[in-house]
PDB file of C-alpha atoms in Angstrom:
ATOM      1  CA  MET K  74       0.047   0.289  -0.168  1.00  0.00           C
ATOM      2  CA  LYS K  75       2.990   2.558   0.876  1.00  0.00           C
ATOM      3  CA  ASN K  76       4.446   1.806  -2.526  1.00  0.00           C
ATOM      4  CA  ILE K  77       1.242   2.510  -4.485  1.00  0.00           C
ATOM      5  CA  LEU K  78       0.968   5.649  -2.625  1.00  0.00           C
ATOM      6  CA  SER K  79       4.729   6.720  -3.234  1.00  0.00           C
ATOM      7  CA  ILE K  80       4.221   5.794  -6.843  1.00  0.00           C
ATOM      8  CA  ILE K  81       0.830   7.985  -7.111  1.00  0.00           C
ATOM      9  CA  LEU K  82       2.608  10.617  -5.141  1.00  0.00           C
ATOM     10  CA  ILE K  83       5.624  10.676  -7.521  1.00  0.00           C
ATOM     11  CA  ALA K  84       3.470  10.534 -10.528  1.00  0.00           C
ATOM     12  CA  ALA K  85       1.435  13.718  -9.292  1.00  0.00           C
ATOM     13  CA  PHE K  86       4.696  15.711  -8.858  1.00  0.00           C
ATOM     14  CA  GLY K  87       5.806  14.627 -11.973  1.00  0.00           C
ATOM     15  CA  SER K  88       2.923  15.754 -13.928  1.00  0.00           C
ATOM     16  CA  LEU K  89       2.786  19.144 -11.864  1.00  0.00           C
ATOM     17  CA  PHE K  90       6.268  19.564 -12.878  1.00  0.00           C
ATOM     18  CA  VAL K  91       5.648  18.891 -16.580  1.00  0.00           C
ATOM     19  CA  LEU K  92       2.331  21.025 -16.751  1.00  0.00           C
ATOM     20  CA  ASN K  93       4.262  24.106 -15.436  1.00  0.00           C
ATOM     21  CA  SER K  94       7.096  23.900 -17.363  1.00  0.00           C
ATOM     22  CA  CYS K  95       4.975  24.100 -20.642  1.00  0.00           C
ATOM     23  CA  LYS K  96       5.324  27.546 -21.961  1.00  0.00           C
ATOM     24  CA  LYS K  97       2.625  29.180 -24.063  1.00  0.00           C
ATOM     25  CA  ASP K  98       3.825  30.505 -27.491  1.00  0.00           C
ATOM     26  CA  THR K  99       3.420  34.044 -27.529  1.00  0.00           C
ATOM     27  CA  TYR K 100       3.194  36.252 -30.986  1.00  0.00           C
ATOM     28  CA  GLU K 101       4.682  39.832 -31.140  1.00  0.00           C
ATOM     29  CA  GLU K 102       2.093  42.162 -33.003  1.00  0.00           C
ATOM     30  CA  VAL K 103       3.673  44.491 -35.215  1.00  0.00           C
ATOM     31  CA  GLU K 104       2.186  47.755 -36.440  1.00  0.00           C
ATOM     32  CA  LEU K 105       1.961  47.852 -40.257  1.00  0.00           C
ATOM     33  CA  LYS K 106       3.164  50.409 -42.267  1.00  0.00           C
ATOM     34  CA  THR K 107       0.755  51.789 -44.994  1.00  0.00           C
ATOM     35  CA  VAL K 108       1.027  52.567 -48.472  1.00  0.00           C
ATOM     36  CA  THR K 109      -1.188  55.174 -50.626  1.00  0.00           C
ATOM     37  CA  ILE K 110      -3.182  54.344 -53.689  1.00  0.00           C
ATOM     38  CA  SER K 111      -4.862  57.318 -55.570  1.00  0.00           C
ATOM     39  CA  GLY K 112      -6.081  58.012 -59.025  1.00  0.00           C
ATOM     40  CA  THR K 113      -8.943  59.284 -61.240  1.00  0.00           C
ATOM     41  CA  VAL K 114     -12.188  57.388 -62.213  1.00  0.00           C
ATOM     42  CA  TYR K 115     -13.631  57.774 -65.683  1.00  0.00           C
ATOM     43  CA  ALA K 116     -16.734  56.833 -67.285  1.00  0.00           C
ATOM     44  CA  ASP K 117     -18.412  57.940 -70.816  1.00  0.00           C
ATOM     45  CA  LEU K 118     -21.108  60.211 -69.527  1.00  0.00           C
ATOM     46  CA  ASP K 119     -21.494  61.922 -72.304  1.00  0.00           C
ATOM     47  CA  ILE K 120     -21.833  60.156 -75.734  1.00  0.00           C
ATOM     48  CA  THR K 121     -22.101  63.344 -77.808  1.00  0.00           C
ATOM     49  CA  SER K 122     -18.237  64.319 -77.152  1.00  0.00           C
ATOM     50  CA  ALA K 123     -15.204  62.208 -77.954  1.00  0.00           C
ATOM     51  CA  GLY K 124     -13.301  60.242 -74.886  1.00  0.00           C
ATOM     52  CA  VAL K 125     -14.368  59.556 -71.325  1.00  0.00           C
ATOM     53  CA  GLU K 126     -15.422  62.141 -68.763  1.00  0.00           C
ATOM     54  CA  LYS K 127     -14.212  62.302 -64.856  1.00  0.00           C
ATOM     55  CA  VAL K 128     -17.388  60.808 -62.681  1.00  0.00           C
ATOM     56  CA  GLY K 129     -18.331  63.215 -59.896  1.00  0.00           C
ATOM     57  CA  ALA K 130     -17.980  62.947 -56.076  1.00  0.00           C
ATOM     58  CA  GLY K 131     -19.518  59.810 -54.392  1.00  0.00           C
ATOM     59  CA  THR K 132     -18.489  56.930 -56.445  1.00  0.00           C
ATOM     60  CA  LYS K 133     -17.919  53.987 -54.281  1.00  0.00           C
ATOM     61  CA  ILE K 134     -14.231  51.967 -54.607  1.00  0.00           C
ATOM     62  CA  ILE K 135     -13.642  48.844 -52.800  1.00  0.00           C
ATOM     63  CA  PHE K 136     -10.121  47.698 -52.034  1.00  0.00           C
ATOM     64  CA  ARG K 137      -9.198  43.866 -50.833  1.00  0.00           C
ATOM     65  CA  ILE K 138      -6.433  42.369 -49.334  1.00  0.00           C
ATOM     66  CA  ASP K 139      -5.419  38.842 -48.614  1.00  0.00           C
ATOM     67  CA  SER K 140      -4.261  39.258 -44.912  1.00  0.00           C
ATOM     68  CA  LYS K 141      -2.082  36.262 -45.744  1.00  0.00           C
ATOM     69  CA  ASP K 142      -0.016  38.656 -47.963  1.00  0.00           C
ATOM     70  CA  LEU K 143       0.801  40.660 -44.938  1.00  0.00           C
ATOM     71  CA  VAL K 144       2.297  37.731 -42.736  1.00  0.00           C
ATOM     72  CA  GLN K 145       5.691  36.937 -43.033  1.00  0.00           C
ATOM     73  CA  ALA K 146       5.441  33.307 -42.308  1.00  0.00           C
ATOM     74  CA  PRO K 147       2.114  32.169 -43.198  1.00  0.00           C
ATOM     75  CA  VAL K 148       0.897  28.617 -41.260  1.00  0.00           C
ATOM     76  CA  ALA K 149       0.234  25.979 -43.628  1.00  0.00           C
ATOM     77  CA  GLY K 150      -3.785  25.167 -43.722  1.00  0.00           C
ATOM     78  CA  HIS K 151      -4.665  28.190 -41.588  1.00  0.00           C
ATOM     79  CA  VAL K 152      -7.565  30.226 -43.348  1.00  0.00           C
ATOM     80  CA  TYR K 153      -6.795  33.837 -43.366  1.00  0.00           C
ATOM     81  CA  GLU K 154      -9.243  36.643 -43.750  1.00  0.00           C
ATOM     82  CA  ILE K 155      -9.809  39.179 -46.745  1.00  0.00           C
ATOM     83  CA  LEU K 156      -9.633  42.648 -45.553  1.00  0.00           C
ATOM     84  CA  GLN K 157     -11.592  45.081 -47.457  1.00  0.00           C
ATOM     85  CA  TYR K 158     -11.466  48.689 -47.216  1.00  0.00           C
ATOM     86  CA  GLU K 159     -13.477  51.422 -49.249  1.00  0.00           C
ATOM     87  CA  THR K 160     -13.414  55.086 -50.255  1.00  0.00           C
ATOM     88  CA  THR K 161     -15.615  57.434 -52.448  1.00  0.00           C
ATOM     89  CA  THR K 162     -14.454  59.826 -55.043  1.00  0.00           C
ATOM     90  CA  LYS K 163     -14.060  63.371 -54.550  1.00  0.00           C
ATOM     91  CA  ASP K 164     -14.704  66.342 -56.928  1.00  0.00           C
ATOM     92  CA  GLU K 165     -13.024  65.538 -60.229  1.00  0.00           C
ATOM     93  CA  GLY K 166     -13.281  61.816 -59.608  1.00  0.00           C
ATOM     94  CA  LYS K 167     -10.310  61.638 -57.551  1.00  0.00           C
ATOM     95  CA  TYR K 168      -9.718  59.105 -54.715  1.00  0.00           C
ATOM     96  CA  GLU K 169      -6.904  58.244 -52.498  1.00  0.00           C
ATOM     97  CA  ILE K 170      -6.642  55.691 -49.734  1.00  0.00           C
ATOM     98  CA  SER K 171      -4.095  54.504 -47.343  1.00  0.00           C
ATOM     99  CA  LEU K 172      -3.761  50.477 -46.999  1.00  0.00           C
ATOM    100  CA  PRO K 173      -1.487  48.295 -44.832  1.00  0.00           C
ATOM    101  CA  THR K 174       1.449  46.663 -46.531  1.00  0.00           C
ATOM    102  CA  VAL K 175       4.821  45.172 -45.962  1.00  0.00           C
ATOM    103  CA  LYS K 176       8.557  45.248 -46.883  1.00  0.00           C
ATOM    104  CA  PHE K 177       9.572  41.604 -47.377  1.00  0.00           C
ATOM    105  CA  LYS K 178       7.093  40.829 -50.116  1.00  0.00           C
ATOM    106  CA  ASP K 179       4.409  42.184 -52.477  1.00  0.00           C
ATOM    107  CA  VAL K 180       0.860  42.666 -51.292  1.00  0.00           C
ATOM    108  CA  THR K 181      -1.783  42.224 -53.866  1.00  0.00           C
ATOM    109  CA  VAL K 182      -4.598  44.855 -53.910  1.00  0.00           C
ATOM    110  CA  ASP K 183      -7.611  43.885 -56.084  1.00  0.00           C
ATOM    111  CA  ILE K 184      -9.755  47.129 -56.710  1.00  0.00           C
ATOM    112  CA  ILE K 185     -13.685  46.967 -57.394  1.00  0.00           C
ATOM    113  CA  PRO K 186     -15.108  49.938 -58.507  1.00  0.00           C
ATOM    114  CA  VAL K 187     -18.958  49.707 -57.531  1.00  0.00           C
ATOM    115  CA  ASP K 188     -21.367  50.045 -60.334  1.00  0.00           C
ATOM    116  CA  PHE K 189     -23.528  52.956 -60.122  1.00  0.00           C
ATOM    117  CA  GLU K 190     -26.446  54.427 -62.172  1.00  0.00           C
ATOM    118  CA  LYS K 191     -26.507  57.966 -63.665  1.00  0.00           C
ATOM    119  CA  ALA K 192     -28.139  59.880 -66.787  1.00  0.00           C
ATOM    120  CA  GLN K 193     -25.798  59.593 -69.516  1.00  0.00           C
ATOM    121  CA  LYS K 194     -26.195  62.803 -72.280  1.00  0.00           C
ATOM    122  CA  THR K 195     -27.201  60.963 -75.686  1.00  0.00           C
ATOM    123  CA  GLY K 196     -27.679  64.537 -77.658  1.00  0.00           C
ATOM    124  CA  ALA K 197     -28.055  68.080 -77.306  1.00  0.00           C
ATOM    125  CA  ASP K 198     -30.708  68.001 -74.436  1.00  0.00           C
ATOM    126  CA  THR K 199     -31.445  64.354 -74.161  1.00  0.00           C
ATOM    127  CA  TYR K 200     -30.448  61.732 -71.408  1.00  0.00           C
ATOM    128  CA  LYS K 201     -31.016  58.182 -70.787  1.00  0.00           C
ATOM    129  CA  ASP K 202     -30.288  56.380 -67.541  1.00  0.00           C
ATOM    130  CA  LYS K 203     -27.312  53.904 -67.720  1.00  0.00           C
ATOM    131  CA  VAL K 204     -25.747  51.505 -65.311  1.00  0.00           C
ATOM    132  CA  TYR K 205     -22.190  51.990 -65.522  1.00  0.00           C
ATOM    133  CA  THR K 206     -20.180  48.793 -64.843  1.00  0.00           C
ATOM    134  CA  GLY K 207     -16.673  49.314 -63.223  1.00  0.00           C
ATOM    135  CA  ASN K 208     -13.591  47.662 -64.529  1.00  0.00           C
ATOM    136  CA  THR K 209     -11.833  45.857 -61.591  1.00  0.00           C
ATOM    137  CA  ALA K 210      -7.904  46.499 -61.428  1.00  0.00           C
ATOM    138  CA  GLN K 211      -5.296  44.752 -59.539  1.00  0.00           C
ATOM    139  CA  ILE K 212      -1.656  46.095 -58.055  1.00  0.00           C
ATOM    140  CA  LYS K 213       0.777  44.724 -56.176  1.00  0.00           C
ATOM    141  CA  THR K 214       2.046  47.074 -53.471  1.00  0.00           C
ATOM    142  CA  ARG K 215       5.353  47.348 -51.086  1.00  0.00           C
ATOM    143  CA  GLU K 216       6.236  49.553 -48.152  1.00  0.00           C
ATOM    144  CA  GLY K 217       7.934  52.483 -49.313  1.00  0.00           C
ATOM    145  CA  GLY K 218       6.061  53.008 -52.385  1.00  0.00           C
ATOM    146  CA  ARG K 219       3.493  55.500 -53.895  1.00  0.00           C
ATOM    147  CA  TYR K 220       0.917  54.019 -56.344  1.00  0.00           C
ATOM    148  CA  PHE K 221      -1.383  55.466 -59.003  1.00  0.00           C
ATOM    149  CA  GLN K 222      -4.368  53.408 -60.504  1.00  0.00           C
ATOM    150  CA  ASP K 223      -6.840  55.247 -62.816  1.00  0.00           C
ATOM    151  CA  LEU K 224     -10.244  53.477 -63.393  1.00  0.00           C
ATOM    152  CA  THR K 225     -12.873  53.160 -65.984  1.00  0.00           C
ATOM    153  CA  PHE K 226     -16.542  52.297 -66.118  1.00  0.00           C
ATOM    154  CA  ASN K 227     -18.255  51.020 -69.129  1.00  0.00           C
TER     155      ASN K 227
END
């Protein structure tokens, strides 16, 4: 009986020692640097004149980044989030946004202009409602860069 009690006591102390010596993995969070992307957005708002015009203020643009691109050593099998950011055009169809980026590899940014409806000029005093469909774009960014990407609508 004493031997069994001694063995149980030794096993209890041993497991206590093993459990206390385990160390939890810690991860250091690093604040990401940002990169600025800007450009002008165009659409054929007036078919009576050649070329395209700058869209007005308020056209929404979506930017998507796979968060895996922001990790130096991605974990195999881990599902990373898609980060989504938005901005709208200002006067003269210009936009600008700051997005996270890194310096150790390219970060792919998908740019999606959101469709909108507006009257298109078809004659001297005639207009028709038209849905403008945005043409998506993709650029690669890296810390320290400044990027320009004009966008168009059909």
